[in-house]
Amino acid sequence: MIDQQSAHSTDPDRPYDCLIISDLHLGSDVCQARLLEEFLEWAAEHTRELVINGDIFDDLNFKRLSKRHFACLRSIRRHSDREDLRLTWIRGNHDGAADVISHLVGVDFLDEYVFDNGTLRLLILHGDQFDHFITKYKWMTSVACGMFYLIQKWVPHRAARWIRRISKRFQRNSEVVRDGAVEYARARSCDHVTCGHTHAPLEQDVDGIRYVNSGTWTEHPPCPFVAVVGGRMWLESWPMSEPGAAGDERDRTSRAATSGAGNR
């Protein structure tokens, strides 16, 4: 567990305090790798902190990584070394144990992380720890993952995505992860919490706790990500509907932060 205390950004070229993405599933045939690479390069110039919240890889079989997937990984590693950007990696259930994946890719993985900009305190964790189905039926989950790999390899991508969505709904894990995350955030004295894992983008206020699920980058675009400015956290999507210049983005986040403050 790491807590990060940071001041609100005053850099006009970096309008976001923090950006969070999850469930990239590099190595999967349905990963939106081209859009992901574009987003990573944009994010590195527009936020002070970027958090990749689990399931960075589809599994640890790196032979499944295409050239485009390796390009995304190189972008992440390159920006990990910058002094003007903090990049945090969170472990997901597809990534394996944090110490194992850290050794393989040469960076530190965390199980959870608290971002604090002085206005909001945000708990960031993948969410699989609240999914009782995969912890109770590990063998069934492993078999299902193997079957899904064959499905996404040999059937149309649309069908593969549909099967994954149906399986998530069958497990009813979106509500389970939300409720577990909100309860845990309260225990950690955090008023905001974000998870991935369920592949279902979601924004809700639950008993005074702001919950946002960052969805996945394996669905058809636009692809979701979480944005934080001041006391406001909300879902955005890439490609952004109003790409514009940095000034346009700054105005848009300012308006969102102002309107969000009145809803807290």
PDB file of C-alpha atoms in Angstrom:
ATOM      1  CA  MET A   1       0.000   0.000   0.000  1.00  0.00           C
ATOM      2  CA  ILE A   2       1.319   3.444  -0.911  1.00  0.00           C
ATOM      3  CA  ASP A   3      -0.263   6.807  -0.183  1.00  0.00           C
ATOM      4  CA  GLN A   4       0.682   9.691  -2.469  1.00  0.00           C
ATOM      5  CA  GLN A   5       0.273  13.271  -1.271  1.00  0.00           C
ATOM      6  CA  SER A   6       0.305  15.788  -4.102  1.00  0.00           C
ATOM      7  CA  ALA A   7      -0.606  19.411  -4.627  1.00  0.00           C
ATOM      8  CA  HIS A   8      -3.182  20.581  -7.128  1.00  0.00           C
ATOM      9  CA  SER A   9      -1.686  21.122 -10.584  1.00  0.00           C
ATOM     10  CA  THR A  10      -0.923  24.714 -11.579  1.00  0.00           C
ATOM     11  CA  ASP A  11       0.676  23.793 -14.898  1.00  0.00           C
ATOM     12  CA  PRO A  12      -1.698  25.074 -17.645  1.00  0.00           C
ATOM     13  CA  ASP A  13      -0.341  22.461 -20.061  1.00  0.00           C
ATOM     14  CA  ARG A  14      -1.247  19.637 -17.643  1.00  0.00           C
ATOM     15  CA  PRO A  15      -4.898  20.264 -16.756  1.00  0.00           C
ATOM     16  CA  TYR A  16      -5.410  16.868 -15.105  1.00  0.00           C
ATOM     17  CA  ASP A  17      -4.210  15.948 -11.630  1.00  0.00           C
ATOM     18  CA  CYS A  18      -4.483  12.228 -12.388  1.00  0.00           C
ATOM     19  CA  LEU A  19      -5.689   9.914 -15.177  1.00  0.00           C
ATOM     20  CA  ILE A  20      -6.543   6.245 -14.583  1.00  0.00           C
ATOM     21  CA  ILE A  21      -7.036   3.406 -17.058  1.00  0.00           C
ATOM     22  CA  SER A  22      -7.525  -0.309 -16.485  1.00  0.00           C
ATOM     23  CA  ASP A  23      -8.028  -3.644 -18.197  1.00  0.00           C
ATOM     24  CA  LEU A  24      -5.796  -3.057 -21.204  1.00  0.00           C
ATOM     25  CA  HIS A  25      -5.330  -6.812 -21.769  1.00  0.00           C
ATOM     26  CA  LEU A  26      -2.186  -6.503 -23.880  1.00  0.00           C
ATOM     27  CA  GLY A  27      -1.819  -9.802 -25.702  1.00  0.00           C
ATOM     28  CA  SER A  28      -5.539 -10.142 -26.356  1.00  0.00           C
ATOM     29  CA  ASP A  29      -6.767 -10.022 -29.936  1.00  0.00           C
ATOM     30  CA  VAL A  30      -9.500  -7.587 -28.872  1.00  0.00           C
ATOM     31  CA  CYS A  31      -7.207  -5.061 -27.158  1.00  0.00           C
ATOM     32  CA  GLN A  32      -7.591  -1.565 -28.664  1.00  0.00           C
ATOM     33  CA  ALA A  33      -3.805  -1.203 -28.874  1.00  0.00           C
ATOM     34  CA  ARG A  34      -3.643   1.532 -31.514  1.00  0.00           C
ATOM     35  CA  LEU A  35      -5.955   3.813 -29.541  1.00  0.00           C
ATOM     36  CA  LEU A  36      -4.164   2.907 -26.332  1.00  0.00           C
ATOM     37  CA  GLU A  37      -0.796   4.006 -27.717  1.00  0.00           C
ATOM     38  CA  GLU A  38      -2.337   7.321 -28.819  1.00  0.00           C
ATOM     39  CA  PHE A  39      -3.861   7.842 -25.383  1.00  0.00           C
ATOM     40  CA  LEU A  40      -0.631   7.060 -23.533  1.00  0.00           C
ATOM     41  CA  GLU A  41       1.301   9.656 -25.533  1.00  0.00           C
ATOM     42  CA  TRP A  42      -1.437  12.251 -24.992  1.00  0.00           C
ATOM     43  CA  ALA A  43      -1.780  11.493 -21.282  1.00  0.00           C
ATOM     44  CA  ALA A  44       1.960  11.840 -20.672  1.00  0.00           C
ATOM     45  CA  GLU A  45       1.717  15.499 -21.705  1.00  0.00           C
ATOM     46  CA  HIS A  46      -1.604  16.366 -20.032  1.00  0.00           C
ATOM     47  CA  THR A  47      -1.485  14.911 -16.517  1.00  0.00           C
ATOM     48  CA  ARG A  48       0.885  14.934 -13.588  1.00  0.00           C
ATOM     49  CA  GLU A  49       0.076  11.326 -12.736  1.00  0.00           C
ATOM     50  CA  LEU A  50      -1.021   8.297 -14.752  1.00  0.00           C
ATOM     51  CA  VAL A  51      -2.232   5.125 -13.044  1.00  0.00           C
ATOM     52  CA  ILE A  52      -2.661   1.826 -14.890  1.00  0.00           C
ATOM     53  CA  ASN A  53      -5.092  -0.027 -12.682  1.00  0.00           C
ATOM     54  CA  GLY A  54      -4.611  -3.709 -13.369  1.00  0.00           C
ATOM     55  CA  ASP A  55      -4.973  -6.328 -16.088  1.00  0.00           C
ATOM     56  CA  ILE A  56      -2.284  -4.650 -18.125  1.00  0.00           C
ATOM     57  CA  PHE A  57      -1.653  -8.056 -19.678  1.00  0.00           C
ATOM     58  CA  ASP A  58      -4.197 -10.645 -20.754  1.00  0.00           C
ATOM     59  CA  ASP A  59      -1.892 -13.309 -19.295  1.00  0.00           C
ATOM     60  CA  LEU A  60       1.840 -13.876 -18.804  1.00  0.00           C
ATOM     61  CA  ASN A  61       2.325 -15.527 -22.205  1.00  0.00           C
ATOM     62  CA  PHE A  62       4.283 -12.660 -23.755  1.00  0.00           C
ATOM     63  CA  LYS A  63       4.415 -14.522 -27.089  1.00  0.00           C
ATOM     64  CA  ARG A  64       0.866 -13.275 -27.624  1.00  0.00           C
ATOM     65  CA  LEU A  65       2.020  -9.640 -27.667  1.00  0.00           C
ATOM     66  CA  SER A  66       1.889  -8.134 -31.156  1.00  0.00           C
ATOM     67  CA  LYS A  67       4.125  -5.322 -32.407  1.00  0.00           C
ATOM     68  CA  ARG A  68       1.374  -2.854 -31.548  1.00  0.00           C
ATOM     69  CA  HIS A  69       1.120  -4.274 -28.023  1.00  0.00           C
ATOM     70  CA  PHE A  70       4.895  -3.992 -27.573  1.00  0.00           C
ATOM     71  CA  ALA A  71       4.666  -0.365 -28.738  1.00  0.00           C
ATOM     72  CA  CYS A  72       2.178   0.347 -25.924  1.00  0.00           C
ATOM     73  CA  LEU A  73       4.444  -1.374 -23.417  1.00  0.00           C
ATOM     74  CA  ARG A  74       7.460   0.632 -24.614  1.00  0.00           C
ATOM     75  CA  SER A  75       5.460   3.843 -24.260  1.00  0.00           C
ATOM     76  CA  ILE A  76       4.526   2.967 -20.683  1.00  0.00           C
ATOM     77  CA  ARG A  77       8.094   2.057 -19.763  1.00  0.00           C
ATOM     78  CA  ARG A  78       9.520   5.186 -21.406  1.00  0.00           C
ATOM     79  CA  HIS A  79       7.184   7.481 -19.488  1.00  0.00           C
ATOM     80  CA  SER A  80       7.894   5.590 -16.256  1.00  0.00           C
ATOM     81  CA  ASP A  81      11.343   7.215 -16.185  1.00  0.00           C
ATOM     82  CA  ARG A  82      10.186  10.831 -16.530  1.00  0.00           C
ATOM     83  CA  GLU A  83      10.698  13.281 -13.675  1.00  0.00           C
ATOM     84  CA  ASP A  84       7.646  15.403 -14.583  1.00  0.00           C
ATOM     85  CA  LEU A  85       5.202  12.480 -14.593  1.00  0.00           C
ATOM     86  CA  ARG A  86       4.443   9.877 -11.954  1.00  0.00           C
ATOM     87  CA  LEU A  87       3.355   6.564 -13.470  1.00  0.00           C
ATOM     88  CA  THR A  88       1.905   3.930 -11.144  1.00  0.00           C
ATOM     89  CA  TRP A  89       1.215   0.282 -11.996  1.00  0.00           C
ATOM     90  CA  ILE A  90      -1.487  -1.661 -10.111  1.00  0.00           C
ATOM     91  CA  ARG A  91      -1.691  -5.461 -10.216  1.00  0.00           C
ATOM     92  CA  GLY A  92      -4.764  -7.125 -11.729  1.00  0.00           C
ATOM     93  CA  ASN A  93      -5.877 -10.745 -11.536  1.00  0.00           C
ATOM     94  CA  HIS A  94      -4.686 -11.405 -15.112  1.00  0.00           C
ATOM     95  CA  ASP A  95      -1.239  -9.981 -14.304  1.00  0.00           C
ATOM     96  CA  GLY A  96      -0.253 -12.584 -11.717  1.00  0.00           C
ATOM     97  CA  ALA A  97       1.486 -11.885  -8.410  1.00  0.00           C
ATOM     98  CA  ALA A  98       2.934  -8.394  -8.022  1.00  0.00           C
ATOM     99  CA  ASP A  99       6.451  -9.637  -7.234  1.00  0.00           C
ATOM    100  CA  VAL A 100       6.477 -11.961 -10.252  1.00  0.00           C
ATOM    101  CA  ILE A 101       5.311  -9.369 -12.778  1.00  0.00           C
ATOM    102  CA  SER A 102       7.623  -6.733 -11.271  1.00  0.00           C
ATOM    103  CA  HIS A 103      10.576  -9.052 -11.897  1.00  0.00           C
ATOM    104  CA  LEU A 104       9.454  -9.771 -15.472  1.00  0.00           C
ATOM    105  CA  VAL A 105       8.910  -6.199 -16.670  1.00  0.00           C
ATOM    106  CA  GLY A 106      11.384  -4.385 -14.422  1.00  0.00           C
ATOM    107  CA  VAL A 107       8.969  -2.011 -12.642  1.00  0.00           C
ATOM    108  CA  ASP A 108       7.249  -2.075  -9.261  1.00  0.00           C
ATOM    109  CA  PHE A 109       3.614  -3.199  -9.166  1.00  0.00           C
ATOM    110  CA  LEU A 110       1.317  -2.276  -6.272  1.00  0.00           C
ATOM    111  CA  ASP A 111      -1.753  -4.076  -4.974  1.00  0.00           C
ATOM    112  CA  GLU A 112      -3.483  -0.775  -4.174  1.00  0.00           C
ATOM    113  CA  TYR A 113      -2.692   2.923  -4.056  1.00  0.00           C
ATOM    114  CA  VAL A 114      -4.083   6.129  -2.535  1.00  0.00           C
ATOM    115  CA  PHE A 115      -3.887   9.339  -4.556  1.00  0.00           C
ATOM    116  CA  ASP A 116      -4.363  12.527  -2.535  1.00  0.00           C
ATOM    117  CA  ASN A 117      -4.228  15.966  -4.164  1.00  0.00           C
ATOM    118  CA  GLY A 118      -5.200  17.821  -1.010  1.00  0.00           C
ATOM    119  CA  THR A 119      -8.849  18.093  -2.105  1.00  0.00           C
ATOM    120  CA  LEU A 120      -9.918  14.488  -2.588  1.00  0.00           C
ATOM    121  CA  ARG A 121      -8.515  11.220  -1.292  1.00  0.00           C
ATOM    122  CA  LEU A 122      -8.828   8.523  -3.953  1.00  0.00           C
ATOM    123  CA  LEU A 123      -8.366   4.794  -3.367  1.00  0.00           C
ATOM    124  CA  ILE A 124      -7.242   2.984  -6.532  1.00  0.00           C
ATOM    125  CA  LEU A 125      -7.333  -0.813  -6.738  1.00  0.00           C
ATOM    126  CA  HIS A 126      -8.230  -3.307  -9.431  1.00  0.00           C
ATOM    127  CA  GLY A 127     -11.285  -4.759  -7.689  1.00  0.00           C
ATOM    128  CA  ASP A 128     -10.759  -8.498  -8.219  1.00  0.00           C
ATOM    129  CA  GLN A 129     -10.305  -8.904  -4.452  1.00  0.00           C
ATOM    130  CA  PHE A 130     -14.036  -8.239  -4.078  1.00  0.00           C
ATOM    131  CA  ASP A 131     -15.054 -10.694  -6.823  1.00  0.00           C
ATOM    132  CA  HIS A 132     -15.950 -13.765  -4.781  1.00  0.00           C
ATOM    133  CA  PHE A 133     -16.663 -15.882  -7.869  1.00  0.00           C
ATOM    134  CA  ILE A 134     -13.063 -15.943  -9.117  1.00  0.00           C
ATOM    135  CA  THR A 135     -11.676 -16.532  -5.619  1.00  0.00           C
ATOM    136  CA  LYS A 136     -14.146 -19.333  -4.811  1.00  0.00           C
ATOM    137  CA  TYR A 137     -14.013 -21.060  -8.205  1.00  0.00           C
ATOM    138  CA  LYS A 138     -10.391 -20.610  -9.276  1.00  0.00           C
ATOM    139  CA  TRP A 139     -10.293 -23.773 -11.394  1.00  0.00           C
ATOM    140  CA  MET A 140     -13.492 -22.826 -13.211  1.00  0.00           C
ATOM    141  CA  THR A 141     -12.134 -19.330 -13.836  1.00  0.00           C
ATOM    142  CA  SER A 142      -8.895 -20.769 -15.279  1.00  0.00           C
ATOM    143  CA  VAL A 143     -10.822 -23.084 -17.612  1.00  0.00           C
ATOM    144  CA  ALA A 144     -13.106 -20.230 -18.694  1.00  0.00           C
ATOM    145  CA  CYS A 145     -10.103 -17.984 -19.442  1.00  0.00           C
ATOM    146  CA  GLY A 146      -8.560 -20.723 -21.588  1.00  0.00           C
ATOM    147  CA  MET A 147     -11.797 -21.216 -23.490  1.00  0.00           C
ATOM    148  CA  PHE A 148     -12.198 -17.484 -24.003  1.00  0.00           C
ATOM    149  CA  TYR A 149      -8.678 -17.274 -25.446  1.00  0.00           C
ATOM    150  CA  LEU A 150      -9.653 -19.855 -28.092  1.00  0.00           C
ATOM    151  CA  ILE A 151     -12.948 -18.061 -28.745  1.00  0.00           C
ATOM    152  CA  GLN A 152     -11.354 -14.655 -29.292  1.00  0.00           C
ATOM    153  CA  LYS A 153      -8.745 -16.242 -31.558  1.00  0.00           C
ATOM    154  CA  TRP A 154     -11.149 -18.067 -33.853  1.00  0.00           C
ATOM    155  CA  VAL A 155     -14.494 -16.265 -33.754  1.00  0.00           C
ATOM    156  CA  PRO A 156     -15.296 -12.674 -34.788  1.00  0.00           C
ATOM    157  CA  HIS A 157     -14.231 -10.023 -32.294  1.00  0.00           C
ATOM    158  CA  ARG A 158     -17.816  -8.848 -31.826  1.00  0.00           C
ATOM    159  CA  ALA A 159     -18.844 -12.325 -30.646  1.00  0.00           C
ATOM    160  CA  ALA A 160     -15.855 -12.548 -28.297  1.00  0.00           C
ATOM    161  CA  ARG A 161     -16.713  -9.233 -26.684  1.00  0.00           C
ATOM    162  CA  TRP A 162     -20.359 -10.277 -26.330  1.00  0.00           C
ATOM    163  CA  ILE A 163     -19.390 -13.526 -24.583  1.00  0.00           C
ATOM    164  CA  ARG A 164     -17.138 -11.649 -22.125  1.00  0.00           C
ATOM    165  CA  ARG A 165     -19.908  -9.154 -21.317  1.00  0.00           C
ATOM    166  CA  ILE A 166     -22.468 -11.936 -20.752  1.00  0.00           C
ATOM    167  CA  SER A 167     -20.093 -13.831 -18.442  1.00  0.00           C
ATOM    168  CA  LYS A 168     -19.491 -10.698 -16.346  1.00  0.00           C
ATOM    169  CA  ARG A 169     -23.251 -10.079 -16.033  1.00  0.00           C
ATOM    170  CA  PHE A 170     -23.840 -13.730 -15.106  1.00  0.00           C
ATOM    171  CA  GLN A 171     -21.377 -13.356 -12.233  1.00  0.00           C
ATOM    172  CA  ARG A 172     -23.138 -10.089 -11.197  1.00  0.00           C
ATOM    173  CA  ASN A 173     -19.678  -8.860 -10.234  1.00  0.00           C
ATOM    174  CA  SER A 174     -20.230  -5.199 -11.135  1.00  0.00           C
ATOM    175  CA  GLU A 175     -22.415  -4.571  -8.072  1.00  0.00           C
ATOM    176  CA  VAL A 176     -20.307  -6.858  -5.864  1.00  0.00           C
ATOM    177  CA  VAL A 177     -17.086  -5.046  -6.751  1.00  0.00           C
ATOM    178  CA  ARG A 178     -18.733  -1.640  -6.305  1.00  0.00           C
ATOM    179  CA  ASP A 179     -20.108  -2.475  -2.857  1.00  0.00           C
ATOM    180  CA  GLY A 180     -16.855  -4.042  -1.670  1.00  0.00           C
ATOM    181  CA  ALA A 181     -14.803  -1.113  -2.946  1.00  0.00           C
ATOM    182  CA  VAL A 182     -17.062   1.487  -1.310  1.00  0.00           C
ATOM    183  CA  GLU A 183     -16.932  -0.287   2.046  1.00  0.00           C
ATOM    184  CA  TYR A 184     -13.149  -0.644   1.870  1.00  0.00           C
ATOM    185  CA  ALA A 185     -12.689   2.994   0.813  1.00  0.00           C
ATOM    186  CA  ARG A 186     -14.673   4.116   3.840  1.00  0.00           C
ATOM    187  CA  ALA A 187     -12.420   2.027   6.088  1.00  0.00           C
ATOM    188  CA  ARG A 188      -9.385   3.664   4.454  1.00  0.00           C
ATOM    189  CA  SER A 189     -10.844   7.166   5.034  1.00  0.00           C
ATOM    190  CA  CYS A 190     -11.136   7.776   1.271  1.00  0.00           C
ATOM    191  CA  ASP A 191     -14.085   9.695  -0.168  1.00  0.00           C
ATOM    192  CA  HIS A 192     -13.410   8.471  -3.711  1.00  0.00           C
ATOM    193  CA  VAL A 193     -12.603   5.003  -5.063  1.00  0.00           C
ATOM    194  CA  THR A 194     -11.999   3.598  -8.545  1.00  0.00           C
ATOM    195  CA  CYS A 195     -11.740   0.009  -9.753  1.00  0.00           C
ATOM    196  CA  GLY A 196     -11.529  -1.881 -13.022  1.00  0.00           C
ATOM    197  CA  HIS A 197     -12.003  -5.653 -13.384  1.00  0.00           C
ATOM    198  CA  THR A 198     -15.705  -5.722 -14.292  1.00  0.00           C
ATOM    199  CA  HIS A 199     -15.232  -4.182 -17.783  1.00  0.00           C
ATOM    200  CA  ALA A 200     -18.379  -2.145 -17.102  1.00  0.00           C
ATOM    201  CA  PRO A 201     -17.831   1.655 -16.935  1.00  0.00           C
ATOM    202  CA  LEU A 202     -19.821   3.098 -14.054  1.00  0.00           C
ATOM    203  CA  GLU A 203     -20.155   6.325 -12.037  1.00  0.00           C
ATOM    204  CA  GLN A 204     -22.144   6.326  -8.791  1.00  0.00           C
ATOM    205  CA  ASP A 205     -22.317   8.107  -5.451  1.00  0.00           C
ATOM    206  CA  VAL A 206     -22.914   5.516  -2.733  1.00  0.00           C
ATOM    207  CA  ASP A 207     -23.530   6.747   0.819  1.00  0.00           C
ATOM    208  CA  GLY A 208     -21.149   9.671   0.482  1.00  0.00           C
ATOM    209  CA  ILE A 209     -18.444   7.752  -1.432  1.00  0.00           C
ATOM    210  CA  ARG A 210     -17.829   8.522  -5.106  1.00  0.00           C
ATOM    211  CA  TYR A 211     -17.296   5.262  -7.060  1.00  0.00           C
ATOM    212  CA  VAL A 212     -16.085   5.126 -10.669  1.00  0.00           C
ATOM    213  CA  ASN A 213     -15.276   1.991 -12.641  1.00  0.00           C
ATOM    214  CA  SER A 214     -12.869   2.610 -15.509  1.00  0.00           C
ATOM    215  CA  GLY A 215     -14.180  -0.133 -17.809  1.00  0.00           C
ATOM    216  CA  THR A 216     -11.895  -1.795 -20.358  1.00  0.00           C
ATOM    217  CA  TRP A 217      -9.860  -1.207 -23.518  1.00  0.00           C
ATOM    218  CA  THR A 218     -11.118  -4.398 -25.170  1.00  0.00           C
ATOM    219  CA  GLU A 219     -14.465  -2.985 -26.320  1.00  0.00           C
ATOM    220  CA  HIS A 220     -15.230  -0.913 -29.409  1.00  0.00           C
ATOM    221  CA  PRO A 221     -14.145   2.732 -29.040  1.00  0.00           C
ATOM    222  CA  PRO A 222     -14.493   5.172 -27.484  1.00  0.00           C
ATOM    223  CA  CYS A 223     -12.505   3.643 -24.618  1.00  0.00           C
ATOM    224  CA  PRO A 224     -13.081   4.847 -21.033  1.00  0.00           C
ATOM    225  CA  PHE A 225     -10.672   6.390 -18.562  1.00  0.00           C
ATOM    226  CA  VAL A 226     -11.003   8.182 -15.223  1.00  0.00           C
ATOM    227  CA  ALA A 227     -10.053  11.850 -14.895  1.00  0.00           C
ATOM    228  CA  VAL A 228      -9.288  13.747 -11.685  1.00  0.00           C
ATOM    229  CA  VAL A 229      -9.154  17.544 -11.359  1.00  0.00           C
ATOM    230  CA  GLY A 230      -9.266  19.172  -7.934  1.00  0.00           C
ATOM    231  CA  GLY A 231     -12.209  17.711  -6.004  1.00  0.00           C
ATOM    232  CA  ARG A 232     -13.834  16.106  -9.061  1.00  0.00           C
ATOM    233  CA  MET A 233     -13.488  12.565 -10.479  1.00  0.00           C
ATOM    234  CA  TRP A 234     -15.411  11.458 -13.559  1.00  0.00           C
ATOM    235  CA  LEU A 235     -15.377   9.195 -16.615  1.00  0.00           C
ATOM    236  CA  GLU A 236     -13.972  10.413 -19.925  1.00  0.00           C
ATOM    237  CA  SER A 237     -13.499   8.498 -23.164  1.00  0.00           C
ATOM    238  CA  TRP A 238     -10.858   8.208 -25.863  1.00  0.00           C
ATOM    239  CA  PRO A 239     -10.891   9.464 -28.556  1.00  0.00           C
ATOM    240  CA  MET A 240     -12.229  12.547 -26.801  1.00  0.00           C
ATOM    241  CA  SER A 241     -15.301  14.103 -28.374  1.00  0.00           C
ATOM    242  CA  GLU A 242     -13.661  17.547 -28.323  1.00  0.00           C
ATOM    243  CA  PRO A 243      -9.943  16.923 -28.836  1.00  0.00           C
ATOM    244  CA  GLY A 244      -9.086  20.615 -29.417  1.00  0.00           C
ATOM    245  CA  ALA A 245      -6.021  22.282 -28.039  1.00  0.00           C
ATOM    246  CA  ALA A 246      -4.670  22.157 -24.497  1.00  0.00           C
ATOM    247  CA  GLY A 247      -6.603  25.339 -23.693  1.00  0.00           C
ATOM    248  CA  ASP A 248      -9.891  23.736 -24.733  1.00  0.00           C
ATOM    249  CA  GLU A 249      -9.163  20.715 -22.553  1.00  0.00           C
ATOM    250  CA  ARG A 250      -8.276  22.987 -19.644  1.00  0.00           C
ATOM    251  CA  ASP A 251     -11.562  24.886 -19.996  1.00  0.00           C
ATOM    252  CA  ARG A 252     -13.543  21.637 -20.174  1.00  0.00           C
ATOM    253  CA  THR A 253     -11.913  20.149 -17.056  1.00  0.00           C
ATOM    254  CA  SER A 254     -12.371  23.459 -15.231  1.00  0.00           C
ATOM    255  CA  ARG A 255     -16.098  23.434 -16.021  1.00  0.00           C
ATOM    256  CA  ALA A 256     -16.358  19.786 -14.932  1.00  0.00           C
ATOM    257  CA  ALA A 257     -14.546  20.502 -11.675  1.00  0.00           C
ATOM    258  CA  THR A 258     -16.807  23.497 -10.965  1.00  0.00           C
ATOM    259  CA  SER A 259     -20.038  21.644 -11.687  1.00  0.00           C
ATOM    260  CA  GLY A 260     -18.814  18.569  -9.809  1.00  0.00           C
ATOM    261  CA  ALA A 261     -18.050  20.586  -6.674  1.00  0.00           C
ATOM    262  CA  GLY A 262     -21.713  21.493  -6.386  1.00  0.00           C
ATOM    263  CA  ASN A 263     -22.759  17.836  -6.571  1.00  0.00           C
ATOM    264  CA  ARG A 264     -20.503  16.493  -3.862  1.00  0.00           C
TER     265      ARG A 264
END
